[in-house]
PDB file of C-alpha atoms in Angstrom:
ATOM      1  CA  UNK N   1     117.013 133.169  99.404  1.00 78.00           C
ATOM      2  CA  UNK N   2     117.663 129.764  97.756  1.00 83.00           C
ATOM      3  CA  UNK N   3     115.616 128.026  95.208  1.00 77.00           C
ATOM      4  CA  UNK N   4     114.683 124.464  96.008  1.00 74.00           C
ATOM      5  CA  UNK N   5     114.632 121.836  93.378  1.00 75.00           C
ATOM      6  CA  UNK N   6     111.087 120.205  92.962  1.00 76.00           C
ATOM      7  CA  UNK N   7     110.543 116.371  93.284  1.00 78.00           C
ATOM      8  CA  UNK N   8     111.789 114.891  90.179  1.00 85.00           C
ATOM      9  CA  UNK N   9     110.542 111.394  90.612  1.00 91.00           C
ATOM     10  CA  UNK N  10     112.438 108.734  91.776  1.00 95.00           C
ATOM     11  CA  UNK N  11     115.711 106.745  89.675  1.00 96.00           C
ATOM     12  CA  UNK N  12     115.987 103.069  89.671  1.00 97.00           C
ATOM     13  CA  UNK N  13     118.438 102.868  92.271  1.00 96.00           C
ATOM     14  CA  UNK N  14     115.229 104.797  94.830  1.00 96.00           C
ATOM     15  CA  UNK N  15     112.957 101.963  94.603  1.00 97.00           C
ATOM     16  CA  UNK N  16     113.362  99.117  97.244  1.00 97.00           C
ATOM     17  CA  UNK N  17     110.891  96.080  96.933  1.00 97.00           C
ATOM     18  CA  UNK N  18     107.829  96.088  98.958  1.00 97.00           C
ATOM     19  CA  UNK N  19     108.331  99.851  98.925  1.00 97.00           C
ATOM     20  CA  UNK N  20     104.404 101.662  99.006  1.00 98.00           C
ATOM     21  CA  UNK N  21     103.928 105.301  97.776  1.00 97.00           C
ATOM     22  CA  UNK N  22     100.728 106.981  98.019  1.00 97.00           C
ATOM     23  CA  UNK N  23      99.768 109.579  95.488  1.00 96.00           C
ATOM     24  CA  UNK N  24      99.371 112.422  97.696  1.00 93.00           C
ATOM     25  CA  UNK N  25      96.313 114.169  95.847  1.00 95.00           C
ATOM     26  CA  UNK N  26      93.107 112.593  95.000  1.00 97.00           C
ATOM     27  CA  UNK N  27      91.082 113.862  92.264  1.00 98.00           C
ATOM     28  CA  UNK N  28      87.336 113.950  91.817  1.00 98.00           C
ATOM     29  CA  UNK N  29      86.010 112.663  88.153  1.00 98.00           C
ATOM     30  CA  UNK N  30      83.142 115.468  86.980  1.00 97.00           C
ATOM     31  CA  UNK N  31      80.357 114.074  84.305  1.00 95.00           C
ATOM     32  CA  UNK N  32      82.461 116.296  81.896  1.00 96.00           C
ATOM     33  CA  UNK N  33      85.607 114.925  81.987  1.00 97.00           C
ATOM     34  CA  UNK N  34      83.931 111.736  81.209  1.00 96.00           C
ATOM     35  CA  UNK N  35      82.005 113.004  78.469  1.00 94.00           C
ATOM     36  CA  UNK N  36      84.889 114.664  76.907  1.00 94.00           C
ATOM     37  CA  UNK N  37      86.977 111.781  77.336  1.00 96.00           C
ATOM     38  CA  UNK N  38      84.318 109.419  75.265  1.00 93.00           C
ATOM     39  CA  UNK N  39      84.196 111.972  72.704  1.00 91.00           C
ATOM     40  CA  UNK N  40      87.782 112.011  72.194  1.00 95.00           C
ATOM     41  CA  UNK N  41      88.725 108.374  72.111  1.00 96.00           C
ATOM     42  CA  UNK N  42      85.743 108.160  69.661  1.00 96.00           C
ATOM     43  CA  UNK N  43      84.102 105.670  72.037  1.00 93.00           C
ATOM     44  CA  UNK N  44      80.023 105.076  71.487  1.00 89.00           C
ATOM     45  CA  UNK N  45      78.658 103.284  74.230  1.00 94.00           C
ATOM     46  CA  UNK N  46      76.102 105.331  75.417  1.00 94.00           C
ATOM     47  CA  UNK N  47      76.532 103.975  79.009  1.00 96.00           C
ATOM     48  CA  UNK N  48      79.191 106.252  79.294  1.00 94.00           C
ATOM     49  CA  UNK N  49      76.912 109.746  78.306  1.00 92.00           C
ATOM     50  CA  UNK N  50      73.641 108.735  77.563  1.00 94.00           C
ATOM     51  CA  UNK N  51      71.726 109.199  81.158  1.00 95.00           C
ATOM     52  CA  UNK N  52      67.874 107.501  79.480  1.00 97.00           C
ATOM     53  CA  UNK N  53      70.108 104.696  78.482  1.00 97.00           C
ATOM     54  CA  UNK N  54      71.833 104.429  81.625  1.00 97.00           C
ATOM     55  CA  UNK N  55      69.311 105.030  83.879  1.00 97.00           C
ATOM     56  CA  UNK N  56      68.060 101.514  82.187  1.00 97.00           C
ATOM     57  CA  UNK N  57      71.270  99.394  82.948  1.00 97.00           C
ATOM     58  CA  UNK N  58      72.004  97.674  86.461  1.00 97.00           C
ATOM     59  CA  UNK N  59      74.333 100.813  87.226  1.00 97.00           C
ATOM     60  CA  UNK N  60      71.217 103.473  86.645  1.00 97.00           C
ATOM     61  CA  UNK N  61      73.141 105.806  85.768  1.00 97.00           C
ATOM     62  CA  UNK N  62      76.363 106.818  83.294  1.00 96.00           C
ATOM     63  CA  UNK N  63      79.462 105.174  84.244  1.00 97.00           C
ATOM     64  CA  UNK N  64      82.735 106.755  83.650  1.00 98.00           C
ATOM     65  CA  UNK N  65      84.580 105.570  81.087  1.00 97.00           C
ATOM     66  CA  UNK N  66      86.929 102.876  82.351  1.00 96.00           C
ATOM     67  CA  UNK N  67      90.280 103.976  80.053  1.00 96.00           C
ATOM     68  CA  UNK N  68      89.932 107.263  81.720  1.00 98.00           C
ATOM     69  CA  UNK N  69      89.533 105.271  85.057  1.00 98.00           C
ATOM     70  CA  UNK N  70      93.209 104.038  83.990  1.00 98.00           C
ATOM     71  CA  UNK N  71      94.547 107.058  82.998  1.00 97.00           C
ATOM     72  CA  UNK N  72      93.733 109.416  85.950  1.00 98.00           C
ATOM     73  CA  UNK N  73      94.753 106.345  88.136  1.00 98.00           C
ATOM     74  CA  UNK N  74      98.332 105.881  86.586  1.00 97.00           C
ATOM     75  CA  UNK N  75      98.626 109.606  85.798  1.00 97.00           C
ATOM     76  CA  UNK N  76      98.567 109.724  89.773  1.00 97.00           C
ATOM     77  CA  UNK N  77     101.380 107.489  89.846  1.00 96.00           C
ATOM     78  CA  UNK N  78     103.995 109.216  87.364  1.00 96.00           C
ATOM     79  CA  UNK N  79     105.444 111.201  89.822  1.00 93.00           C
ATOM     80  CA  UNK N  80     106.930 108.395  91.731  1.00 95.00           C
ATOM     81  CA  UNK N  81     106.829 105.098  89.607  1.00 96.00           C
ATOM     82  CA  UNK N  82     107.701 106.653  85.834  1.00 95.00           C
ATOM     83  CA  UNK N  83     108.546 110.276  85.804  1.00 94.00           C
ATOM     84  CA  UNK N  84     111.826 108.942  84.854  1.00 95.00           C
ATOM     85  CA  UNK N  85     111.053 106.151  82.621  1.00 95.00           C
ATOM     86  CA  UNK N  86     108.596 104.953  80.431  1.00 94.00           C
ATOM     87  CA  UNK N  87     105.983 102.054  80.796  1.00 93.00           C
ATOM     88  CA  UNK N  88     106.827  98.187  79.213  1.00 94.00           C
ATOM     89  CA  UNK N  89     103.576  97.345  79.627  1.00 96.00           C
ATOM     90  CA  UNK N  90     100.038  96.937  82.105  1.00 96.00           C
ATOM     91  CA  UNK N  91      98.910  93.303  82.725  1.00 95.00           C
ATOM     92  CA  UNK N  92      96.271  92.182  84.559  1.00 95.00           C
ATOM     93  CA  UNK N  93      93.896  95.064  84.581  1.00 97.00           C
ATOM     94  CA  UNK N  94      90.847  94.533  86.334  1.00 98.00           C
ATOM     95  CA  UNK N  95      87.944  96.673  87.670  1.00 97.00           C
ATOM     96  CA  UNK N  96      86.046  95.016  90.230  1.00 98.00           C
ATOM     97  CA  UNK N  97      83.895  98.223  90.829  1.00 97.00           C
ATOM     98  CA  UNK N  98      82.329 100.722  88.737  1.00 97.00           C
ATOM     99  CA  UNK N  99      82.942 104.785  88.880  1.00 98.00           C
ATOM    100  CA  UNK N 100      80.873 107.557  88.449  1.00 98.00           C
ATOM    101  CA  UNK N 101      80.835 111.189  87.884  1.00 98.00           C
ATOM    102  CA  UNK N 102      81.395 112.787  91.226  1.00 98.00           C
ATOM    103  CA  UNK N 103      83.904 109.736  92.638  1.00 98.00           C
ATOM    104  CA  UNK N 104      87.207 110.747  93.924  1.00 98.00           C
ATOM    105  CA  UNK N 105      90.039 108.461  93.112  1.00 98.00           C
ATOM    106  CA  UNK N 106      93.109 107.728  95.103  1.00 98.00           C
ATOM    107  CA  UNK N 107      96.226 105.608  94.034  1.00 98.00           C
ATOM    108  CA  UNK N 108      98.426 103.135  95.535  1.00 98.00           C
ATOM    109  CA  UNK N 109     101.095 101.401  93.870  1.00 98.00           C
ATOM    110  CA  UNK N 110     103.435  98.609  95.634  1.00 98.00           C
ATOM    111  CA  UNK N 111     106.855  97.580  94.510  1.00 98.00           C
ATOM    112  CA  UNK N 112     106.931  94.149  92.908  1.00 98.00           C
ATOM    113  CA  UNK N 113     110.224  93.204  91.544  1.00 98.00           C
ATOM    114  CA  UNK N 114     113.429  94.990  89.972  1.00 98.00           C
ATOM    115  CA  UNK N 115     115.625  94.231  87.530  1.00 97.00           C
ATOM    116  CA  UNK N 116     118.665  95.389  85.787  1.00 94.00           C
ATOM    117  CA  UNK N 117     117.849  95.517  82.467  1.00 94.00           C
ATOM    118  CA  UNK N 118     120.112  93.152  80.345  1.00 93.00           C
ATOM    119  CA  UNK N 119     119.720  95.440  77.098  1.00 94.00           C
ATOM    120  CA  UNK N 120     120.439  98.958  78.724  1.00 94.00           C
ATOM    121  CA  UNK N 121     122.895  98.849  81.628  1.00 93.00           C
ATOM    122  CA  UNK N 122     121.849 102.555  82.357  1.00 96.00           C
ATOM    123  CA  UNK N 123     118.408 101.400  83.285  1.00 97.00           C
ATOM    124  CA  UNK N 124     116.467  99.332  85.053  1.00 97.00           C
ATOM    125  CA  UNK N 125     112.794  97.801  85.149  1.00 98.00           C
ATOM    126  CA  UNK N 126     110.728  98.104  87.648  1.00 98.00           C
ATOM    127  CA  UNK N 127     107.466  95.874  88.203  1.00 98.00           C
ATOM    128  CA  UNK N 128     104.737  97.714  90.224  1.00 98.00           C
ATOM    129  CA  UNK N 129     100.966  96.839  90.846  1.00 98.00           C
ATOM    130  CA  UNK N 130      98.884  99.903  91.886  1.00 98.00           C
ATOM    131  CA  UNK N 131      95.395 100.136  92.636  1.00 98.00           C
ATOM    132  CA  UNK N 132      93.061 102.771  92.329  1.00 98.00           C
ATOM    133  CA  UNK N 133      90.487 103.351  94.814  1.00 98.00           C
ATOM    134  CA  UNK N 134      87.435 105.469  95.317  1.00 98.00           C
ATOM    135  CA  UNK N 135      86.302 107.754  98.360  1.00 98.00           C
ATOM    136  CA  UNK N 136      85.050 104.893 100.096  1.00 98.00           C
ATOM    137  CA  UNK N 137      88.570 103.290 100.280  1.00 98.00           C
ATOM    138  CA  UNK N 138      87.012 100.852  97.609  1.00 98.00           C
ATOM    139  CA  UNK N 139      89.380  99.130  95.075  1.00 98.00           C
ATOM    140  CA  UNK N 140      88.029 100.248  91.283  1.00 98.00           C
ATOM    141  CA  UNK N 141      91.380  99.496  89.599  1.00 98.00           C
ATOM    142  CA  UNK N 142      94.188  97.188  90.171  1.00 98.00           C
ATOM    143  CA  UNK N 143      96.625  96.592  87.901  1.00 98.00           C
ATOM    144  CA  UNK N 144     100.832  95.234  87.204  1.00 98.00           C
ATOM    145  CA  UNK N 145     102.742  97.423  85.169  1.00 97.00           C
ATOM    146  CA  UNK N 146     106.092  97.277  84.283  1.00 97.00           C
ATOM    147  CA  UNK N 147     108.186 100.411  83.740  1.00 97.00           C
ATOM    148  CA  UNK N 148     112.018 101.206  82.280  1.00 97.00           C
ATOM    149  CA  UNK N 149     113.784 103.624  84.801  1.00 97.00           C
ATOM    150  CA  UNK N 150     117.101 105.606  84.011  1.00 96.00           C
ATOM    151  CA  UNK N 151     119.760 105.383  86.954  1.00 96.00           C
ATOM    152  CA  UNK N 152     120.142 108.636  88.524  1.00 93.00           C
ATOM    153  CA  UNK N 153     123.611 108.961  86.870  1.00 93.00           C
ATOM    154  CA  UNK N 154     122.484 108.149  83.138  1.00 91.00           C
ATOM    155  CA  UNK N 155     119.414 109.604  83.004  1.00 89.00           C
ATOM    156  CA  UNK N 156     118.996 112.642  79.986  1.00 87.00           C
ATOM    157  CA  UNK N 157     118.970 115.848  82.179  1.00 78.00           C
ATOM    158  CA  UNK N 158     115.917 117.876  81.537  1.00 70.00           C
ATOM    159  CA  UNK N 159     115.968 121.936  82.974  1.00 70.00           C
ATOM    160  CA  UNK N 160     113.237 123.180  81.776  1.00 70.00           C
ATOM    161  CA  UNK N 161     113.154 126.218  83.894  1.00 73.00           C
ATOM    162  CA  UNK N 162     113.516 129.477  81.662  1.00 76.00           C
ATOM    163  CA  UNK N 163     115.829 131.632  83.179  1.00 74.00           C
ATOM    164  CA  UNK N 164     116.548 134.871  83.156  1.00 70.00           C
ATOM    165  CA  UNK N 165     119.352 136.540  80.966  1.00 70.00           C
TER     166      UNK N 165
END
């Protein structure tokens, strides 16, 4: 028997422009992750958990909040844009589509640009726009982000496997 290392998310010198990965899971938004997600981030609109008041807007019904619309999308993406890294920063955010409780979302991101970084020789930054799109192969999120990555040989090694004595 030998144990196989998991996917550990890819180091600056892995990404090649124009590169595409795919998030290989999607992942179906229920009316309480949405509600719970209002309640924590202390949001009030009541478009977001309020079905009357819904029901009354153009959508007819609760829409799910759009930061957790942006969270689930680029939590998708960690495992092969920033599981290594950390995010600079998201530009250009847009939602040309709304999302509801029972929508699945699926997430693309594209390689942009790479850089060295001129600060930290033992990483790199990596420029990335991913979108996030529903069951209907429908764009609801696109956005740039751009994301510090450790080089494979520099990068803080993490086991965080208990083993055995």
């Amino acid at each position: 028997m030998s144990i196989q290392e998991a996917w550990a998310g890819r180091y600056f010198e892995d990404f090649k422009l124009g590169d595409i990965y795919r998030a290989p899971v999607g992942r179906t938004v229920s009316e309480a992750d949405n509600t719970w997600f209002t309640l924590i981030t202390n949001n009030p609109n009541q478009i977001h958990f309020n079905a009357e008041y819904a029901s009354r807007t153009e959508f007819g019904r609760p829409l799910v909040n759009s930061t957790l619309t942006l969270a689930i999308v680029t939590g998708m993406t960690v495992a092969d844009v920033s599981q290594n890294g950390f995010a600079l920063g998201y530009e250009e955010v847009t939602m040309p589509r709304p999302v509801f409780a029972g929508d699945t979302l699926y997430a693309e991101t594209e390689v942009l640009e790479l850089r060295e970084s001129r600060s930290r020789p033992e990483q790199g930054i990596v420029t990335t726009r991913t979108r996030g799109l529903n069951q209907r192969g429908e764009v609801v999120l696109q956005m740039r982000r751009q994301v510090m990555v450790w080089r494979r040989d520099a990068a803080p090694r993490v086991d965080a496997f208990p083993l055995s004595p």
